[in-house]
């Protein structure tokens, strides 16, 4: 079966599917690697290559003060794709409509990748400003096509990582559901982040939405991250989509270590090229007043995420996880969509009753994928859980 066509409505659980669910320590290790501050296991110097810490930096500050945050684990070697992919060739086909070319650019992001993430503050705006340590991490992940409709495409990222042990052998795969990106063509309604954990509905005019794609990004627990519209542009050797300015909550790489600002405000650019794609960010770190207005800007940050296609990598553990938990996460998506449709504003808390939303949802996913899947019971658990974390 092609990985981009794995069904999410099948609750079947093979013996291999159950392997991950039957090892709670492995599941907890995966969650710890994803959710704890970045000096922990799972956010590492390299994936099968030598450690390189800087692309550009603050040249007159001691290296010891600006060494990137991140771990020191090493991934197993990977084989990079050297020739243009079939997805790239399909994107270049002459004579197709503008809409179809846009769709093919989005679908070209599906597949298996070695990923690297770099973030660095480039300008400070506060008195006595001192730049924070850059952030670097890596991973190997597969991007699955959850939905492929004429005006709607949904892509789910699943991390599948193998670490290189001291004796040179490979560890068992660590599998974690990662972020999701939904693309809607000419969507007129979106919920945008307004600060202080609140999301507000915004309606675009037909003129504003015409010819544009709305990208909605969701966090690992399927809670909202940001939504923004933009237009695709296509050239002979790359295709690119640039967002309008977006507001978003602090990312995990920041809220785990920072509390001196309230919101990231910036733009994204997705660029598709023959053997992969890149996401670039230009962000401001902004302090808000109690009314949600900008009161100060701390710094500007550049971000770069590279998705380099790889081959000869065993993604089976990710396939198994998504086949096993897909039905549950499908219901989670439906419940979020229903709440957005019913409400002009939502306030989403990260924690409730001393538990986090993400750990709670991952626990439910494991609970409802261990055996026969009962959709009504799973839906009731999802609804009652979100009721604890969302205020309307």
Tab-separated table of C-alpha atoms in Angstrom:
chain	number	residue	atom	x	y	z
A	1	UNK	CA	0.000	0.000	0.000
A	2	UNK	CA	1.269	3.468	-0.843
A	3	UNK	CA	1.960	5.360	2.383
A	4	UNK	CA	0.040	8.361	1.125
A	5	UNK	CA	-3.095	6.246	0.996
A	6	UNK	CA	-3.148	4.629	4.439
A	7	UNK	CA	-6.785	4.539	5.614
A	8	UNK	CA	-7.681	6.296	8.838
A	9	UNK	CA	-11.117	4.719	9.204
A	10	UNK	CA	-9.812	1.187	9.859
A	11	UNK	CA	-9.377	0.259	13.486
A	12	UNK	CA	-7.564	-3.012	12.767
A	13	UNK	CA	-4.566	-3.751	14.993
A	14	UNK	CA	-2.024	-6.265	13.730
A	15	UNK	CA	0.537	-7.981	15.919
A	16	UNK	CA	3.127	-5.470	14.789
A	17	UNK	CA	0.707	-2.583	15.422
A	18	UNK	CA	0.386	-3.751	18.992
A	19	UNK	CA	4.155	-3.814	19.502
A	20	UNK	CA	4.337	-0.107	20.345
A	21	UNK	CA	1.190	-0.119	22.465
A	22	UNK	CA	2.537	-3.034	24.518
A	23	UNK	CA	5.679	-1.105	25.504
A	24	UNK	CA	4.559	1.835	27.651
A	25	UNK	CA	8.187	2.772	28.414
A	26	UNK	CA	8.846	3.294	24.713
A	27	UNK	CA	5.691	5.373	24.350
A	28	UNK	CA	6.673	7.545	27.324
A	29	UNK	CA	10.193	7.980	25.923
A	30	UNK	CA	8.675	9.211	22.667
A	31	UNK	CA	6.458	11.697	24.467
A	32	UNK	CA	9.299	12.910	26.678
A	33	UNK	CA	11.505	13.475	23.651
A	34	UNK	CA	8.810	15.542	21.992
A	35	UNK	CA	7.467	17.498	24.948
A	36	UNK	CA	10.261	18.283	27.401
A	37	UNK	CA	12.767	21.145	27.042
A	38	UNK	CA	15.142	20.749	24.128
A	39	UNK	CA	18.196	19.667	26.101
A	40	UNK	CA	16.627	16.202	26.315
A	41	UNK	CA	16.730	13.010	24.318
A	42	UNK	CA	15.335	13.165	20.812
A	43	UNK	CA	16.425	16.616	19.714
A	44	UNK	CA	19.861	16.026	18.451
A	45	UNK	CA	22.912	17.194	16.631
A	46	UNK	CA	22.562	15.117	13.516
A	47	UNK	CA	20.772	12.354	11.649
A	48	UNK	CA	23.546	10.187	10.322
A	49	UNK	CA	26.045	13.035	9.885
A	50	UNK	CA	28.654	15.069	11.726
A	51	UNK	CA	27.500	17.745	14.151
A	52	UNK	CA	27.453	21.265	12.679
A	53	UNK	CA	26.049	23.967	14.889
A	54	UNK	CA	26.043	27.235	12.992
A	55	UNK	CA	24.963	28.611	9.658
A	56	UNK	CA	25.273	32.218	10.830
A	57	UNK	CA	25.581	33.496	14.357
A	58	UNK	CA	26.524	36.348	16.678
A	59	UNK	CA	30.223	36.532	15.852
A	60	UNK	CA	31.395	38.633	18.799
A	61	UNK	CA	29.760	36.627	21.581
A	62	UNK	CA	31.579	33.726	23.196
A	63	UNK	CA	30.674	30.338	21.751
A	64	UNK	CA	29.954	29.008	25.227
A	65	UNK	CA	27.118	31.526	25.576
A	66	UNK	CA	25.617	30.871	22.147
A	67	UNK	CA	25.942	27.103	21.731
A	68	UNK	CA	22.584	25.950	20.332
A	69	UNK	CA	20.069	24.365	22.638
A	70	UNK	CA	19.581	20.718	21.747
A	71	UNK	CA	20.690	17.205	22.549
A	72	UNK	CA	23.678	15.139	21.481
A	73	UNK	CA	22.124	11.909	20.207
A	74	UNK	CA	22.960	10.704	16.712
A	75	UNK	CA	20.580	9.195	14.211
A	76	UNK	CA	21.230	6.228	11.963
A	77	UNK	CA	22.592	7.010	8.474
A	78	UNK	CA	20.059	7.932	5.798
A	79	UNK	CA	20.097	7.913	1.999
A	80	UNK	CA	19.143	11.242	0.449
A	81	UNK	CA	17.192	11.347	-2.810
A	82	UNK	CA	19.449	12.662	-5.577
A	83	UNK	CA	17.079	12.914	-8.543
A	84	UNK	CA	13.792	14.826	-8.980
A	85	UNK	CA	10.905	12.883	-7.498
A	86	UNK	CA	7.727	11.720	-9.230
A	87	UNK	CA	5.817	14.333	-7.199
A	88	UNK	CA	8.078	17.050	-8.595
A	89	UNK	CA	7.656	15.771	-12.158
A	90	UNK	CA	3.859	15.798	-11.703
A	91	UNK	CA	4.047	19.391	-10.456
A	92	UNK	CA	5.914	20.401	-13.634
A	93	UNK	CA	3.443	18.810	-16.063
A	94	UNK	CA	2.492	21.344	-18.767
A	95	UNK	CA	-1.087	22.282	-19.516
A	96	UNK	CA	-2.655	21.677	-16.094
A	97	UNK	CA	-4.843	24.311	-14.440
A	98	UNK	CA	-3.532	26.779	-11.854
A	99	UNK	CA	-5.648	25.063	-9.193
A	100	UNK	CA	-4.285	21.630	-10.048
A	101	UNK	CA	-0.698	22.906	-9.993
A	102	UNK	CA	-1.309	24.391	-6.544
A	103	UNK	CA	-2.719	21.052	-5.373
A	104	UNK	CA	0.284	19.156	-6.682
A	105	UNK	CA	2.652	21.532	-4.903
A	106	UNK	CA	0.886	20.815	-1.610
A	107	UNK	CA	0.822	17.060	-2.250
A	108	UNK	CA	4.550	17.165	-3.060
A	109	UNK	CA	5.153	17.728	0.663
A	110	UNK	CA	3.995	14.164	1.415
A	111	UNK	CA	6.565	11.414	1.797
A	112	UNK	CA	9.582	10.473	3.919
A	113	UNK	CA	12.164	13.018	5.045
A	114	UNK	CA	15.165	13.820	7.121
A	115	UNK	CA	14.188	17.075	8.798
A	116	UNK	CA	16.296	19.758	10.441
A	117	UNK	CA	15.117	22.778	12.418
A	118	UNK	CA	17.109	25.969	13.040
A	119	UNK	CA	15.918	29.092	14.883
A	120	UNK	CA	18.039	32.088	15.827
A	121	UNK	CA	17.282	35.588	17.081
A	122	UNK	CA	18.809	38.131	14.722
A	123	UNK	CA	17.840	41.522	16.229
A	124	UNK	CA	16.997	42.586	19.785
A	125	UNK	CA	14.752	45.557	20.617
A	126	UNK	CA	14.862	45.838	24.411
A	127	UNK	CA	17.324	47.848	26.483
A	128	UNK	CA	20.297	45.720	27.464
A	129	UNK	CA	19.186	42.972	25.083
A	130	UNK	CA	21.253	39.800	25.104
A	131	UNK	CA	20.509	37.197	22.402
A	132	UNK	CA	19.174	33.841	23.501
A	133	UNK	CA	20.816	30.589	22.477
A	134	UNK	CA	19.832	29.411	19.002
A	135	UNK	CA	17.707	26.291	18.747
A	136	UNK	CA	18.561	23.268	16.595
A	137	UNK	CA	16.985	19.836	16.308
A	138	UNK	CA	16.481	17.080	13.785
A	139	UNK	CA	14.233	14.155	13.033
A	140	UNK	CA	13.081	11.659	10.449
A	141	UNK	CA	9.386	11.823	9.679
A	142	UNK	CA	6.798	10.696	7.188
A	143	UNK	CA	4.082	13.053	5.920
A	144	UNK	CA	0.857	11.133	5.268
A	145	UNK	CA	-2.023	12.314	3.088
A	146	UNK	CA	-5.108	12.180	5.312
A	147	UNK	CA	-7.460	13.864	2.803
A	148	UNK	CA	-7.106	14.713	-0.889
A	149	UNK	CA	-10.126	16.544	-2.285
A	150	UNK	CA	-10.383	19.171	-5.061
A	151	UNK	CA	-10.300	22.111	-2.640
A	152	UNK	CA	-8.960	20.476	0.518
A	153	UNK	CA	-5.772	18.571	1.400
A	154	UNK	CA	-4.731	17.379	4.850
A	155	UNK	CA	-1.184	16.232	5.671
A	156	UNK	CA	-0.235	14.496	8.923
A	157	UNK	CA	3.406	14.368	10.064
A	158	UNK	CA	4.535	11.273	11.991
A	159	UNK	CA	8.019	11.120	13.539
A	160	UNK	CA	9.824	7.776	13.185
A	161	UNK	CA	13.326	8.027	14.664
A	162	UNK	CA	16.094	5.490	15.215
A	163	UNK	CA	19.095	6.461	17.314
A	164	UNK	CA	22.583	5.080	16.831
A	165	UNK	CA	23.759	3.212	19.922
A	166	UNK	CA	27.311	3.373	21.208
A	167	UNK	CA	28.119	0.026	19.598
A	168	UNK	CA	26.918	1.325	16.222
A	169	UNK	CA	23.650	-0.592	16.233
A	170	UNK	CA	20.269	1.067	15.687
A	171	UNK	CA	17.723	1.515	18.451
A	172	UNK	CA	14.115	0.425	18.186
A	173	UNK	CA	12.019	3.052	16.348
A	174	UNK	CA	10.552	5.897	18.378
A	175	UNK	CA	7.181	6.929	16.940
A	176	UNK	CA	5.314	10.141	17.783
A	177	UNK	CA	2.405	11.862	16.098
A	178	UNK	CA	3.704	15.302	15.103
A	179	UNK	CA	2.007	18.384	13.592
A	180	UNK	CA	-0.685	18.523	10.900
A	181	UNK	CA	-1.276	20.986	8.074
A	182	UNK	CA	-4.681	21.433	6.397
A	183	UNK	CA	-4.997	23.360	3.136
A	184	UNK	CA	-8.344	24.875	2.021
A	185	UNK	CA	-8.805	26.628	-1.313
A	186	UNK	CA	-10.564	30.008	-1.209
A	187	UNK	CA	-11.691	29.503	2.390
A	188	UNK	CA	-13.412	32.594	3.735
A	189	UNK	CA	-13.547	31.759	7.434
A	190	UNK	CA	-10.671	31.070	9.771
A	191	UNK	CA	-9.941	31.210	13.470
A	192	UNK	CA	-6.919	33.384	14.202
A	193	UNK	CA	-4.923	33.627	17.388
A	194	UNK	CA	-5.633	36.801	19.393
A	195	UNK	CA	-3.276	36.227	22.324
A	196	UNK	CA	-3.916	35.061	25.881
A	197	UNK	CA	-4.885	31.575	24.622
A	198	UNK	CA	-7.901	32.922	22.681
A	199	UNK	CA	-8.915	32.117	19.103
A	200	UNK	CA	-11.344	34.376	17.222
A	201	UNK	CA	-13.252	33.810	13.994
A	202	UNK	CA	-12.301	36.018	11.053
A	203	UNK	CA	-14.235	36.261	7.793
A	204	UNK	CA	-12.543	37.204	4.524
A	205	UNK	CA	-14.321	38.808	1.602
A	206	UNK	CA	-14.657	36.807	-1.611
A	207	UNK	CA	-12.059	39.079	-3.159
A	208	UNK	CA	-9.605	38.470	-0.317
A	209	UNK	CA	-10.034	34.699	-0.564
A	210	UNK	CA	-10.004	34.409	-4.368
A	211	UNK	CA	-7.173	32.274	-5.677
A	212	UNK	CA	-5.669	31.823	-2.216
A	213	UNK	CA	-5.077	28.776	-0.069
A	214	UNK	CA	-5.584	28.848	3.692
A	215	UNK	CA	-3.060	26.799	5.615
A	216	UNK	CA	-4.210	25.708	9.074
A	217	UNK	CA	-1.518	24.229	11.294
A	218	UNK	CA	-2.379	22.035	14.283
A	219	UNK	CA	-0.249	20.884	17.194
A	220	UNK	CA	0.505	17.283	18.132
A	221	UNK	CA	-2.752	16.994	20.106
A	222	UNK	CA	-4.712	18.528	17.159
A	223	UNK	CA	-5.294	21.801	18.989
A	224	UNK	CA	-4.870	24.886	16.738
A	225	UNK	CA	-1.470	26.495	16.153
A	226	UNK	CA	-2.159	29.109	13.436
A	227	UNK	CA	-4.170	29.779	10.285
A	228	UNK	CA	-3.239	32.069	7.404
A	229	UNK	CA	-3.920	32.549	3.703
A	230	UNK	CA	-1.498	33.017	0.843
A	231	UNK	CA	-1.027	32.464	-2.864
A	232	UNK	CA	1.117	29.848	-4.609
A	233	UNK	CA	3.646	30.912	-7.236
A	234	UNK	CA	5.224	28.431	-9.627
A	235	UNK	CA	8.567	28.649	-11.423
A	236	UNK	CA	10.721	26.312	-13.497
A	237	UNK	CA	12.739	25.031	-10.548
A	238	UNK	CA	10.603	25.734	-7.484
A	239	UNK	CA	7.088	26.511	-6.252
A	240	UNK	CA	6.457	28.762	-3.271
A	241	UNK	CA	3.595	29.830	-0.966
A	242	UNK	CA	3.941	32.815	1.373
A	243	UNK	CA	1.525	33.509	4.202
A	244	UNK	CA	0.127	36.777	5.358
A	245	UNK	CA	1.182	37.838	8.863
A	246	UNK	CA	0.035	35.363	11.500
A	247	UNK	CA	-0.218	35.366	15.272
A	248	UNK	CA	0.538	32.154	17.146
A	249	UNK	CA	1.155	30.969	20.714
A	250	UNK	CA	4.680	30.303	21.888
A	251	UNK	CA	5.990	27.036	20.423
A	252	UNK	CA	7.089	24.223	22.710
A	253	UNK	CA	10.757	25.022	22.022
A	254	UNK	CA	10.078	28.424	23.664
A	255	UNK	CA	7.378	28.064	26.324
A	256	UNK	CA	9.412	25.302	27.992
A	257	UNK	CA	12.247	27.789	28.678
A	258	UNK	CA	10.860	31.345	28.131
A	259	UNK	CA	8.221	33.540	29.783
A	260	UNK	CA	9.329	37.017	28.669
A	261	UNK	CA	6.931	37.376	25.729
A	262	UNK	CA	3.384	36.316	24.830
A	263	UNK	CA	3.011	35.711	21.099
A	264	UNK	CA	4.953	35.057	17.914
A	265	UNK	CA	3.922	37.313	15.017
A	266	UNK	CA	5.368	36.532	11.626
A	267	UNK	CA	5.153	35.029	8.162
A	268	UNK	CA	5.833	31.590	6.693
A	269	UNK	CA	7.115	30.574	3.299
A	270	UNK	CA	6.868	27.013	1.958
A	271	UNK	CA	9.160	26.281	-0.980
A	272	UNK	CA	8.945	23.047	-2.977
A	273	UNK	CA	12.017	21.955	-4.939
A	274	UNK	CA	12.901	18.751	-6.866
A	275	UNK	CA	14.072	16.667	-3.888
A	276	UNK	CA	12.245	18.150	-0.924
A	277	UNK	CA	10.834	21.320	0.583
A	278	UNK	CA	11.687	24.087	3.023
A	279	UNK	CA	9.649	26.105	5.510
A	280	UNK	CA	11.054	29.526	6.432
A	281	UNK	CA	9.768	31.762	9.228
A	282	UNK	CA	10.295	35.463	9.963
A	283	UNK	CA	9.003	36.062	13.487
A	284	UNK	CA	8.686	38.835	16.050
A	285	UNK	CA	8.554	37.916	19.744
A	286	UNK	CA	5.900	40.237	21.146
A	287	UNK	CA	4.655	41.195	24.619
A	288	UNK	CA	0.897	41.862	24.892
A	289	UNK	CA	-1.010	44.013	27.345
A	290	UNK	CA	-4.075	42.721	29.181
A	291	UNK	CA	-6.332	43.746	26.275
A	292	UNK	CA	-4.281	41.722	23.813
A	293	UNK	CA	-2.574	44.676	22.129
A	294	UNK	CA	1.128	44.787	21.274
A	295	UNK	CA	3.009	46.555	24.038
A	296	UNK	CA	6.631	45.666	23.234
A	297	UNK	CA	8.731	43.655	20.811
A	298	UNK	CA	11.539	41.626	22.373
A	299	UNK	CA	13.374	40.324	19.303
A	300	UNK	CA	13.196	39.187	15.703
A	301	UNK	CA	13.783	35.521	14.911
A	302	UNK	CA	14.590	33.619	11.729
A	303	UNK	CA	13.530	29.995	11.401
A	304	UNK	CA	14.417	27.367	8.829
A	305	UNK	CA	13.026	23.824	8.587
A	306	UNK	CA	14.463	21.628	5.830
A	307	UNK	CA	12.653	18.517	4.614
A	308	UNK	CA	15.099	16.427	2.579
A	309	UNK	CA	13.651	13.331	0.917
A	310	UNK	CA	15.197	10.021	1.893
A	311	UNK	CA	14.919	6.461	0.590
A	312	UNK	CA	15.617	2.987	1.986
A	313	UNK	CA	14.240	3.966	5.388
A	314	UNK	CA	11.873	1.623	7.241
A	315	UNK	CA	8.701	3.598	7.989
A	316	UNK	CA	6.679	0.536	9.013
A	317	UNK	CA	6.430	1.563	12.670
A	318	UNK	CA	4.867	4.863	11.591
A	319	UNK	CA	2.493	3.081	9.224
A	320	UNK	CA	1.427	0.777	12.043
A	321	UNK	CA	0.918	3.615	14.494
A	322	UNK	CA	-1.216	5.629	12.085
A	323	UNK	CA	-3.306	2.617	11.065
A	324	UNK	CA	-3.859	1.810	14.748
A	325	UNK	CA	-4.616	5.319	16.076
A	326	UNK	CA	-6.007	6.987	12.930
A	327	UNK	CA	-9.676	6.319	13.766
A	328	UNK	CA	-9.267	8.003	17.148
A	329	UNK	CA	-7.504	11.067	15.744
A	330	UNK	CA	-10.148	11.350	13.037
A	331	UNK	CA	-12.764	11.843	15.773
A	332	UNK	CA	-10.531	14.418	17.486
A	333	UNK	CA	-10.339	16.413	14.256
A	334	UNK	CA	-14.116	16.244	13.857
A	335	UNK	CA	-14.688	17.528	17.397
A	336	UNK	CA	-12.335	20.490	16.908
A	337	UNK	CA	-13.996	21.345	13.589
A	338	UNK	CA	-17.419	21.223	15.233
A	339	UNK	CA	-16.358	23.576	18.011
A	340	UNK	CA	-14.831	26.047	15.570
A	341	UNK	CA	-18.011	25.975	13.488
A	342	UNK	CA	-20.249	26.637	16.513
A	343	UNK	CA	-18.228	29.378	18.190
A	344	UNK	CA	-16.892	32.768	17.190
A	345	UNK	CA	-14.232	32.573	19.900
A	346	UNK	CA	-12.544	29.812	21.890
A	347	UNK	CA	-10.075	29.997	24.761
A	348	UNK	CA	-7.830	26.928	24.878
A	349	UNK	CA	-5.834	26.121	28.015
A	350	UNK	CA	-2.650	24.063	27.938
A	351	UNK	CA	-3.388	22.501	31.318
A	352	UNK	CA	-6.425	21.630	33.405
A	353	UNK	CA	-6.549	19.960	36.800
A	354	UNK	CA	-2.742	19.709	36.803
A	355	UNK	CA	-2.635	17.727	33.556
A	356	UNK	CA	-1.695	18.852	30.050
A	357	UNK	CA	-3.968	18.587	27.048
A	358	UNK	CA	-1.311	16.892	24.954
A	359	UNK	CA	-0.521	14.147	27.496
A	360	UNK	CA	-4.231	13.581	28.086
A	361	UNK	CA	-4.988	13.206	24.365
A	362	UNK	CA	-2.030	10.893	23.777
A	363	UNK	CA	-3.217	8.767	26.677
A	364	UNK	CA	-6.696	8.557	25.157
A	365	UNK	CA	-5.237	7.655	21.764
A	366	UNK	CA	-3.393	4.749	23.353
A	367	UNK	CA	-6.451	3.693	25.342
A	368	UNK	CA	-8.768	3.641	22.321
A	369	UNK	CA	-6.334	1.868	20.001
A	370	UNK	CA	-5.598	-1.061	22.297
A	371	UNK	CA	-8.187	-3.533	21.049
A	372	UNK	CA	-11.494	-3.105	19.235
A	373	UNK	CA	-12.277	0.529	18.455
A	374	UNK	CA	-15.605	1.791	19.831
A	375	UNK	CA	-16.297	5.147	18.159
A	376	UNK	CA	-19.160	6.313	20.451
A	377	UNK	CA	-17.117	5.696	23.599
A	378	UNK	CA	-14.042	7.349	22.103
A	379	UNK	CA	-16.098	10.354	20.997
A	380	UNK	CA	-17.551	10.751	24.503
A	381	UNK	CA	-14.057	10.705	26.021
A	382	UNK	CA	-12.820	13.274	23.499
A	383	UNK	CA	-15.763	15.587	24.126
A	384	UNK	CA	-15.489	15.438	27.912
A	385	UNK	CA	-11.735	16.014	27.722
A	386	UNK	CA	-11.982	19.078	25.491
A	387	UNK	CA	-14.729	20.459	27.722
A	388	UNK	CA	-12.099	20.653	30.487
A	389	UNK	CA	-9.601	22.595	28.389
A	390	UNK	CA	-11.808	24.881	26.256
A	391	UNK	CA	-13.897	27.886	27.281
A	392	UNK	CA	-16.383	29.323	24.791
